[in-house]
Tab-separated table of C-alpha atoms in Angstrom:
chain	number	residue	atom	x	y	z
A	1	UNK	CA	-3.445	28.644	-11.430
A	2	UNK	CA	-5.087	26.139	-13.619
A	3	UNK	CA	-3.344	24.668	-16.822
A	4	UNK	CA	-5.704	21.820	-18.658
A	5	UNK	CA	-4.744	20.164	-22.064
A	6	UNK	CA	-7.729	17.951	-23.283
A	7	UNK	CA	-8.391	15.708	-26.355
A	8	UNK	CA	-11.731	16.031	-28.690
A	9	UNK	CA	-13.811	13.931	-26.717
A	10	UNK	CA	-15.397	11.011	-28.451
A	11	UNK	CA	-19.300	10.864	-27.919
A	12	UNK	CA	-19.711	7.765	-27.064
A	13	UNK	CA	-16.660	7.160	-24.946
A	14	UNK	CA	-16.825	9.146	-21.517
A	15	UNK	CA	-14.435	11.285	-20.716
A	16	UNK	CA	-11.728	10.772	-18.621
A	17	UNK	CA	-10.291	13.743	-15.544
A	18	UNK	CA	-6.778	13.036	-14.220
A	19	UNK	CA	-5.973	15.157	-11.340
A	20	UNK	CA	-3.162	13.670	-9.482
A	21	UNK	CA	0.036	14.291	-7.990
A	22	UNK	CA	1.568	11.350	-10.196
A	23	UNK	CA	3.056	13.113	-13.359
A	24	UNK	CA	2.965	11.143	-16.306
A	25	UNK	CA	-0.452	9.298	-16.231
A	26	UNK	CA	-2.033	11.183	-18.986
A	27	UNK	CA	0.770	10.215	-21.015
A	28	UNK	CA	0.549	7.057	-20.136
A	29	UNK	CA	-2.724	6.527	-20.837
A	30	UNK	CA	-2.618	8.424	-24.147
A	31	UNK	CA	0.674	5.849	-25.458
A	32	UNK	CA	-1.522	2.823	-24.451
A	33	UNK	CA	-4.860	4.340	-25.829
A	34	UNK	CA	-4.469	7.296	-28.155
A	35	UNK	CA	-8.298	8.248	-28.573
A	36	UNK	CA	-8.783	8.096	-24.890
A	37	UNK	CA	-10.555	11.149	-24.531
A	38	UNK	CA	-8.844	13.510	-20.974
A	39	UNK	CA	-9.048	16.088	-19.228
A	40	UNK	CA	-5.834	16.260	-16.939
A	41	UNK	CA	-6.059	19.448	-14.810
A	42	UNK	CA	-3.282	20.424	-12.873
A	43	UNK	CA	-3.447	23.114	-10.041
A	44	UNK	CA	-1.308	24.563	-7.798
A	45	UNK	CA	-3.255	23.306	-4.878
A	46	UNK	CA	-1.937	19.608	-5.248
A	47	UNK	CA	1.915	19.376	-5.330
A	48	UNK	CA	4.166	16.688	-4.086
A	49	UNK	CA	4.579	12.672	-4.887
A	50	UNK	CA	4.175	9.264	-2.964
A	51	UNK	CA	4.178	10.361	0.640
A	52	UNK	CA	4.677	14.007	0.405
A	53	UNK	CA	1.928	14.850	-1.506
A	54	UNK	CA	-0.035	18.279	-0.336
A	55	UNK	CA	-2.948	19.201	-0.577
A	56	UNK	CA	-5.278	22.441	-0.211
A	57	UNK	CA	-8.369	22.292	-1.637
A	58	UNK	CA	-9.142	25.840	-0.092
A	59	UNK	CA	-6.830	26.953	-2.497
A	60	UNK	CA	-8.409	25.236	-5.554
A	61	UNK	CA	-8.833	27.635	-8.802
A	62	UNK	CA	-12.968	28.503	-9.912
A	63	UNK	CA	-11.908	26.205	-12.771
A	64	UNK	CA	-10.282	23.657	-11.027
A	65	UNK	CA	-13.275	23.534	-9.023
A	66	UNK	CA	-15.727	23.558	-12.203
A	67	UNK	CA	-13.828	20.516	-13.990
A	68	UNK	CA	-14.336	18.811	-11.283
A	69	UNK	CA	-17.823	19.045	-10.310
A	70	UNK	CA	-18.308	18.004	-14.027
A	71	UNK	CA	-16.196	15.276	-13.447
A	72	UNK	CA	-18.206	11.521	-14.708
A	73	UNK	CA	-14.393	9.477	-14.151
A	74	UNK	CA	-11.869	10.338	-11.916
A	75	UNK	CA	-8.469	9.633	-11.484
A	76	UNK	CA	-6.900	10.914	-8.370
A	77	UNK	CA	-5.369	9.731	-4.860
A	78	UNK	CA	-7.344	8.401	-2.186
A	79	UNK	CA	-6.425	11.162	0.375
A	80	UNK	CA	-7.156	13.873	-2.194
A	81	UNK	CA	-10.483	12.698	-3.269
A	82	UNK	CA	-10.886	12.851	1.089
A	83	UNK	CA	-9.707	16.142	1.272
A	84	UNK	CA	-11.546	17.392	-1.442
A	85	UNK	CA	-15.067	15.856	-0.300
A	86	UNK	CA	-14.428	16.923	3.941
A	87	UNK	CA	-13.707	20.501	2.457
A	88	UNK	CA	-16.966	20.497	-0.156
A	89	UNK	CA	-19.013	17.429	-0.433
A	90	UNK	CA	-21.182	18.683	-3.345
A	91	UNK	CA	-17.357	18.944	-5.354
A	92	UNK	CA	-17.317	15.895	-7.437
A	93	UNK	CA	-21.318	16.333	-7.922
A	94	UNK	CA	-21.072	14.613	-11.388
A	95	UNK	CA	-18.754	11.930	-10.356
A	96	UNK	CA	-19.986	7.778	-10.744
A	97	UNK	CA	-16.459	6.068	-10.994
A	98	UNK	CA	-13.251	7.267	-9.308
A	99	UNK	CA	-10.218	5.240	-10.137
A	100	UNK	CA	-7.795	4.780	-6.768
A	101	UNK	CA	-4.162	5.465	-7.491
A	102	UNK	CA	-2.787	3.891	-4.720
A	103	UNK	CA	-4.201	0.086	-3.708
A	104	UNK	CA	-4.459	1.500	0.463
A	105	UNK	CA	-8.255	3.664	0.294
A	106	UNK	CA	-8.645	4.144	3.979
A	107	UNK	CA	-8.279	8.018	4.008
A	108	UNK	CA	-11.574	7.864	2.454
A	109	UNK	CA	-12.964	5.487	4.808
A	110	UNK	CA	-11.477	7.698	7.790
A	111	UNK	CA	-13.307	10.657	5.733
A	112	UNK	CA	-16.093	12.962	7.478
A	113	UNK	CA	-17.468	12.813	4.265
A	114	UNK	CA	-17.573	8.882	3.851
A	115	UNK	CA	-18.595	7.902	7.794
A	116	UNK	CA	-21.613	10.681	7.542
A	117	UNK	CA	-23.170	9.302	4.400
A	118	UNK	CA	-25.625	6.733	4.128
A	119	UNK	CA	-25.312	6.159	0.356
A	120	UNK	CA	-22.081	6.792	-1.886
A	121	UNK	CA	-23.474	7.861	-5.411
A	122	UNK	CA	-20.241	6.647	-7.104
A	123	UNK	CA	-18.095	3.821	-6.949
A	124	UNK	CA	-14.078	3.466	-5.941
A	125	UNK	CA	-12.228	0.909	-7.567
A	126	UNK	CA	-8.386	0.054	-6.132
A	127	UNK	CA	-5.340	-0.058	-7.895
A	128	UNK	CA	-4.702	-3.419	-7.567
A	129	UNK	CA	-2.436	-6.165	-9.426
A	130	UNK	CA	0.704	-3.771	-9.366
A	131	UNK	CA	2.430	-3.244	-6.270
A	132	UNK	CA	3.343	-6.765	-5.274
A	133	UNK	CA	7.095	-7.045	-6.975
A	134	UNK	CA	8.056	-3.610	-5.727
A	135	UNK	CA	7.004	-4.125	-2.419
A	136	UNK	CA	8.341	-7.974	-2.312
A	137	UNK	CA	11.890	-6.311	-3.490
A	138	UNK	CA	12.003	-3.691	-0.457
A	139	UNK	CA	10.876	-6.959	1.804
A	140	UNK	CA	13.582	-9.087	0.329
A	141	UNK	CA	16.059	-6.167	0.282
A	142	UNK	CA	15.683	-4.529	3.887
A	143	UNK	CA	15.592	-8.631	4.917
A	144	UNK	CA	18.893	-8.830	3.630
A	145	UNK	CA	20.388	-5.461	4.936
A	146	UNK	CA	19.468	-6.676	8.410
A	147	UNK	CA	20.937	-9.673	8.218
A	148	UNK	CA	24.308	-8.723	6.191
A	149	UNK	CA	24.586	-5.144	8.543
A	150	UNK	CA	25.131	-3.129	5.770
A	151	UNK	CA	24.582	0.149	8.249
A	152	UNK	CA	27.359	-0.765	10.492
A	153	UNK	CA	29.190	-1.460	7.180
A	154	UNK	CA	28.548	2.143	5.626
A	155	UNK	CA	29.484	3.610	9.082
A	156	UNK	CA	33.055	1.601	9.482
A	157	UNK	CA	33.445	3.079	5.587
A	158	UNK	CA	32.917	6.368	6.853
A	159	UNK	CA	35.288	5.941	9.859
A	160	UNK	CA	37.923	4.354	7.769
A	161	UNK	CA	37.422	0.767	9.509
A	162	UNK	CA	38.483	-2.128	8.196
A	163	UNK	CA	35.518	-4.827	9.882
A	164	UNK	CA	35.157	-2.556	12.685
A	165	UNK	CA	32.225	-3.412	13.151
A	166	UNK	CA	32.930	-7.007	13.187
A	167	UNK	CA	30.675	-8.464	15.442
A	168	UNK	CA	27.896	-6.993	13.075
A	169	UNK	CA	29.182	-7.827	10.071
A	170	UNK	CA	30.715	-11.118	10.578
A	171	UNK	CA	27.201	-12.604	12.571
A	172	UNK	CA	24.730	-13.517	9.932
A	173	UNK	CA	22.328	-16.005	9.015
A	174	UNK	CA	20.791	-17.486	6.017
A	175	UNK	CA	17.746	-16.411	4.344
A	176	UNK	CA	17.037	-20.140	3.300
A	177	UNK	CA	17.620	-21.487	7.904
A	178	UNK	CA	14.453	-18.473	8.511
A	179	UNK	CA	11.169	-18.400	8.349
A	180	UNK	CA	9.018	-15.502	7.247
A	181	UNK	CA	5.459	-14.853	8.458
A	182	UNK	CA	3.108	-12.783	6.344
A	183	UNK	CA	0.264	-11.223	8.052
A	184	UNK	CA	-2.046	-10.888	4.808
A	185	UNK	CA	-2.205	-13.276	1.819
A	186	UNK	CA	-3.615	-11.213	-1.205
A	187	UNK	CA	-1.860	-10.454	-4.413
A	188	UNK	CA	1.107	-8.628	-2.254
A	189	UNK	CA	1.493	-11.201	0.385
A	190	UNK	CA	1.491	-13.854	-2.249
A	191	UNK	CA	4.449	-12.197	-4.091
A	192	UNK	CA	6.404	-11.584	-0.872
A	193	UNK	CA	6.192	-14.818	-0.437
A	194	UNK	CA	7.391	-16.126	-3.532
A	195	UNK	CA	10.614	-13.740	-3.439
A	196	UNK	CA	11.277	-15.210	-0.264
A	197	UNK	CA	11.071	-18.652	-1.564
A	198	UNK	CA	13.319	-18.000	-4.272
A	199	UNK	CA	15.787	-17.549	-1.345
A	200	UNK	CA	14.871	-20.775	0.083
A	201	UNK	CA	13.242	-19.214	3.268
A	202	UNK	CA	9.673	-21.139	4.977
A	203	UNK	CA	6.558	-18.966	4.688
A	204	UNK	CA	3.767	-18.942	6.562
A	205	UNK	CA	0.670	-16.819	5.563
A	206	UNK	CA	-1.604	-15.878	8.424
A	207	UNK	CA	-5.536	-14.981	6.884
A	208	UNK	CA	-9.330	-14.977	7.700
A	209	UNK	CA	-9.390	-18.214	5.449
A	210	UNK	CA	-7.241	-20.703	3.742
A	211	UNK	CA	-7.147	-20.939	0.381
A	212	UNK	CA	-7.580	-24.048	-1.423
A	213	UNK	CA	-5.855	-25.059	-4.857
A	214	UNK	CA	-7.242	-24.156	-8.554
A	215	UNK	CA	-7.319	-27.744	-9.051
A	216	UNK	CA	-8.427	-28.370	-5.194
A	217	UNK	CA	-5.436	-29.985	-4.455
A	218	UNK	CA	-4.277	-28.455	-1.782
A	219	UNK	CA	-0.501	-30.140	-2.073
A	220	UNK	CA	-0.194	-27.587	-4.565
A	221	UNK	CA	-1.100	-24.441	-3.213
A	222	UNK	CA	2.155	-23.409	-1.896
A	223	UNK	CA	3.296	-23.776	-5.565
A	224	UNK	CA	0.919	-21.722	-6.977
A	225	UNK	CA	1.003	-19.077	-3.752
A	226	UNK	CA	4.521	-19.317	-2.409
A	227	UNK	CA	3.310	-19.869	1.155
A	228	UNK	CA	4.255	-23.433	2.564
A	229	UNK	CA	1.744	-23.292	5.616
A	230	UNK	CA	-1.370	-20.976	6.059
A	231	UNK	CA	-3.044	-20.258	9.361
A	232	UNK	CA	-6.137	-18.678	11.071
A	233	UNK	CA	-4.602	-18.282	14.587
A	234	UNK	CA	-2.550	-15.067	14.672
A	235	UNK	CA	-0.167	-16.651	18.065
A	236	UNK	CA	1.107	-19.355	15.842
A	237	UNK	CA	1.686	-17.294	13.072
A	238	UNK	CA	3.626	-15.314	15.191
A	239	UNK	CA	5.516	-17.229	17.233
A	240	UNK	CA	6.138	-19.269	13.505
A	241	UNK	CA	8.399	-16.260	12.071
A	242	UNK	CA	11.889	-14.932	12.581
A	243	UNK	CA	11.162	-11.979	9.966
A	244	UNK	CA	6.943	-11.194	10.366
A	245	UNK	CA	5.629	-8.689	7.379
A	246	UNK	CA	2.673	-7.053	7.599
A	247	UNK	CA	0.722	-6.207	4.506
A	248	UNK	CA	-2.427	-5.724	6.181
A	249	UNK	CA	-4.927	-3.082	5.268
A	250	UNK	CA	-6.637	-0.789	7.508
A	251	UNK	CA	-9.960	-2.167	8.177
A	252	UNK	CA	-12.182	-2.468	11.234
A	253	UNK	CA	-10.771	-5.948	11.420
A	254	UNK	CA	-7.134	-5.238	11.432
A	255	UNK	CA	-6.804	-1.815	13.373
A	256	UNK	CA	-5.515	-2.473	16.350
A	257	UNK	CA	-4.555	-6.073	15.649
A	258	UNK	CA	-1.119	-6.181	16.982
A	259	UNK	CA	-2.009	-3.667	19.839
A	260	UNK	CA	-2.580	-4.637	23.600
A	261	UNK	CA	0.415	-6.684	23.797
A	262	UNK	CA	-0.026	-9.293	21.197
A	263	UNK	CA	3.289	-9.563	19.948
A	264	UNK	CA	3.795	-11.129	23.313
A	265	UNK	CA	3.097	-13.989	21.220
A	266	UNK	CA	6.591	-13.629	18.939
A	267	UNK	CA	8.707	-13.832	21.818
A	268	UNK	CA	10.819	-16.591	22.955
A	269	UNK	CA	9.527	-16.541	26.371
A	270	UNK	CA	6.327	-17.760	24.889
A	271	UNK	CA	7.101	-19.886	22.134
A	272	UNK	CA	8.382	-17.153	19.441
A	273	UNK	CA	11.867	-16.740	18.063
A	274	UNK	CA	11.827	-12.771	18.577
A	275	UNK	CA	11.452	-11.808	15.333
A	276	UNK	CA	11.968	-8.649	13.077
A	277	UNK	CA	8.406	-6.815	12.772
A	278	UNK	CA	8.180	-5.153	9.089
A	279	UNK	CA	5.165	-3.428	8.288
A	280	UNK	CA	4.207	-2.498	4.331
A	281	UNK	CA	0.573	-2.275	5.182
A	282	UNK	CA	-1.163	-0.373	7.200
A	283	UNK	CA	0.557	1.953	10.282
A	284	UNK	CA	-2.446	1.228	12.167
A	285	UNK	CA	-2.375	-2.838	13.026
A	286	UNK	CA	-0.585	-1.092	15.960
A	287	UNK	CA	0.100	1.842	17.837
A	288	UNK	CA	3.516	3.232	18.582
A	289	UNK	CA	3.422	2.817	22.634
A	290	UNK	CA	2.628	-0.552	21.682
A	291	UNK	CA	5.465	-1.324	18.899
A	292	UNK	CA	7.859	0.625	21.571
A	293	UNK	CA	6.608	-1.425	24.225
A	294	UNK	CA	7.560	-4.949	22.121
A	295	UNK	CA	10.906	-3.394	21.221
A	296	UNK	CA	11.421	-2.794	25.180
A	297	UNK	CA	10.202	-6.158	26.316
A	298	UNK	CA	12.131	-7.574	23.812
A	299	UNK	CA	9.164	-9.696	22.178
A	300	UNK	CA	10.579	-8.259	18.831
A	301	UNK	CA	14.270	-7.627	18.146
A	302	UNK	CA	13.733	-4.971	15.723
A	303	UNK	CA	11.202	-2.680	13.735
A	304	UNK	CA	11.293	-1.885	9.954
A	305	UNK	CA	8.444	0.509	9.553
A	306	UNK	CA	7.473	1.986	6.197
A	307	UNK	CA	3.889	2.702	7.360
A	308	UNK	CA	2.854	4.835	10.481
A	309	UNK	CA	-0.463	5.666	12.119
A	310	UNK	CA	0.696	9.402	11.493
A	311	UNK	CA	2.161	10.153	8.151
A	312	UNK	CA	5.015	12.267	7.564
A	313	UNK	CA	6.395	10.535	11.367
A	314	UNK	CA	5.975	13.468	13.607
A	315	UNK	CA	9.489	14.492	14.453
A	316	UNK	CA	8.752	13.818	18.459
A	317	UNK	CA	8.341	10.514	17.770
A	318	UNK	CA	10.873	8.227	19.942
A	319	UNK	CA	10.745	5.678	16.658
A	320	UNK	CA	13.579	7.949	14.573
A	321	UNK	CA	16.327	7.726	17.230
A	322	UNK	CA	15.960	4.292	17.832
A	323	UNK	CA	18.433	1.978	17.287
A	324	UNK	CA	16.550	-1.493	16.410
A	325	UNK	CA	13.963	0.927	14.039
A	326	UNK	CA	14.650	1.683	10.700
A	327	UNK	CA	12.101	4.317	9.426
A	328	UNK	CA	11.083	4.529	5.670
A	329	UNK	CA	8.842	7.172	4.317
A	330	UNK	CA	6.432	5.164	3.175
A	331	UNK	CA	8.012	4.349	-0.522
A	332	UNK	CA	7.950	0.536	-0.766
A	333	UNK	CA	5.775	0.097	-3.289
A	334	UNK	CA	4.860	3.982	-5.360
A	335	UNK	CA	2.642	3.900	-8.301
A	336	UNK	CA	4.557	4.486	-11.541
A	337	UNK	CA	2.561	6.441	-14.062
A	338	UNK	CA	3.585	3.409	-16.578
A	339	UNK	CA	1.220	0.936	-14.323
A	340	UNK	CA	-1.932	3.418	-14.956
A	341	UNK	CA	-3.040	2.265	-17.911
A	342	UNK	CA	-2.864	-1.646	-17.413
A	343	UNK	CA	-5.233	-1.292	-14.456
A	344	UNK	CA	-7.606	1.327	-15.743
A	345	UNK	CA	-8.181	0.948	-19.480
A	346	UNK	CA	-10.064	-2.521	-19.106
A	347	UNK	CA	-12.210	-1.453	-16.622
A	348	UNK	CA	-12.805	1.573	-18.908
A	349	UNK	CA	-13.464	-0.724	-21.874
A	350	UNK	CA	-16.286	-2.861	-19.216
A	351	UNK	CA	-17.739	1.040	-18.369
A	352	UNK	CA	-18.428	1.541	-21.711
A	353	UNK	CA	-19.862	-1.885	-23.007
A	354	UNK	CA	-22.481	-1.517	-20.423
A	355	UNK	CA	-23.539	1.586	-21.274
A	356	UNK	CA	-21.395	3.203	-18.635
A	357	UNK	CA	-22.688	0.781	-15.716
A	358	UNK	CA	-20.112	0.087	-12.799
A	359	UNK	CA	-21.562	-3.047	-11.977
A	360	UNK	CA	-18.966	-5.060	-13.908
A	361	UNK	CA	-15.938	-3.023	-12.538
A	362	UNK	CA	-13.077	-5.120	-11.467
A	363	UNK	CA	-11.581	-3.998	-8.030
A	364	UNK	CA	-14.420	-2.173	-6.589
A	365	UNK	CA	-14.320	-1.130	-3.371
A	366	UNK	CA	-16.897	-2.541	-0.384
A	367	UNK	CA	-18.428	0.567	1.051
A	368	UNK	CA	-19.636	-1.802	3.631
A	369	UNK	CA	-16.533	-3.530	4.335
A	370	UNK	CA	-14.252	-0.751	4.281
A	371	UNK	CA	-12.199	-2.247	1.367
């Protein structure tokens, strides 16, 4: 079934389709811009939130289906918008802007739809600028769990044990005596690393290119970026880091990246301090025989995964009985329905003062570059 509730659309401003698994953006959208004109169509086809979200697009109502080839904006989830083009690639026919809910876009780029077309008729822009605090929090806070054993702490409360667990609870270390590597320097790297630095820990930033200061003073970038030290060679930014977070995204570039034994590099035979791997990015910087493999060798002491190559974690994976890997469902960082409108309405305002152009669209999305 299909239920729609639209507003009088306003001729000269486009009209807007929401069809996510998010509830609230409409809402949203209307609070911050009440003559928005929307079309939020909600089927029984798309259920779920964050990562549980499922999706049939088989079992997408005639309307569902019409609303959306009549689509001009779109507001949906990456993997949907995949879905729905692998199933039917003529279904968003009308479409020339679809706004990304989540700031990851690679289940379009690892599309049928997207690697067999030469041309994309419409442009992707990501939802970007919002998910650095929540995700720097989760860092900060599964950093700290770690460290302080607050597992072994909720078991000896279960058992009725006073410290029993005392060699875990009593052996700690200082956020502000570590270091913390991040592998990826945008806008969530950057605030990663400024939570840390509010606990007094080093950061090093590993990227493609080091960033210079506004005011090219370079003395001042780590005040403006929260990352003391930035490097280009991935070995000494991980043999640099007793915590390493990745907030990589999944491009050709990066897939792969800590495959084939390259977190050799991290451990103390080679240089490293055997560090705690986190990954907030991408699942794919590195396989799981490889991650296992680093946890065996003992190149890293410990995994905290919130990403995976497969998502849900197939429940054969040797990852969930692990004791040195703590397995999140990929929830760091969700998009609140509350964030919507700060991203999308001045791009909406730029769409419509150039005549509904998407050449001045902030955030767009390289077709080319696969970001």
């Amino acid at each position: 079934q299909t239920t729609m509730r639209c507003q009088p659309t306003i001729t000269s401003r486009p009209t807007v389709t929401v069809f996510s698994s998010i509830q609230g953006i409409a809402e949203s959208l209307r609070h911050a811009d009440p003559n928005l004109p929307l079309q939020v169509v909600q089927d029984e086809a798309l259920c779920g939130y964050g990562g549980t979200v499922e999706f049939n697009p088989s079992a997408l109502s005639t309307e569902t289906k019409t609303i959306l080839q009549q689509a001009e904006i779109l507001i949906s989830e990456p993997a949907v918008v995949a879905a729905l083009l692998d199933y039917d690639s003529s279904a968003l026919s009308s479409l020339k802007w679809c706004q990304s809910t989540y700031a990851g876009v690679d289940p379009l780029f690892n599309s049928s739809f997207v690697s067999s077309s030469t041309i994309i008729p419409w442009k992707l822009t990501r939802f970007a600028g919002c998910f650095g605090p929540p995700i720097a929090e989760w860092c900060i806070a599964r950093i700290i769990e770690h460290e302080r054993s607050f597992v072994a702490t909720a078991k000896d409360q279960l058992q009725k044990s006073w410290a029993g667990s005392r060699d875990a609870v009593t052996n700690y270390r200082y956020l502000s005596s570590m270091t913390l590597t991040i592998l990826g320097c945008g806008d969530i790297g950057r605030c990663i690393a400024r939570a840390a630095k509010a606990f007094g820990m080093k950061t090093v930033g590993y990227v493609r290119t080091i960033p210079s200061s506004s005011n090219n003073d370079n003395r001042n970038v780590a005040e403006e970026t929260g990352v003391d030290e930035y490097t280009t060679d991935l070995t000494s930014a991980l043999q640099s880091g007793d915590y390493i977070v990745s907030v990589l995204p999944s491009t050709p570039t990066t897939r792969g990246l800590l495959s084939k034994g390259a977190l050799k590099a991290a451990s103390t035979e080679k240089g490293g301090l055997c560090p705690v791997f986190i990954n907030v990015g991408r699942g794919d910087v590195i396989d799981e025989k490889c991650l296992l493999e680093a946890l065996d060798k003992k190149y890293i002491s410990g995994a905290i995964l919130d990403v995976f190559v497969e998502e849900p974690l197939p429940k054969s994976s040797t990852l969930w009985s692990r004791p040195d890997v703590i397995v999140s469902p990929h929830v760091s960082g969700l998009t609140q329905a509350s964030d919507v409108p700060k991203v999308f309405l001045s791009n909406y305002q730029r769409y419509v003062e150039n005549d509904r152009s998407t050449s001045e669209l902030k955030f767009l999305v390289d077709w080319k570059k696969g970001y």
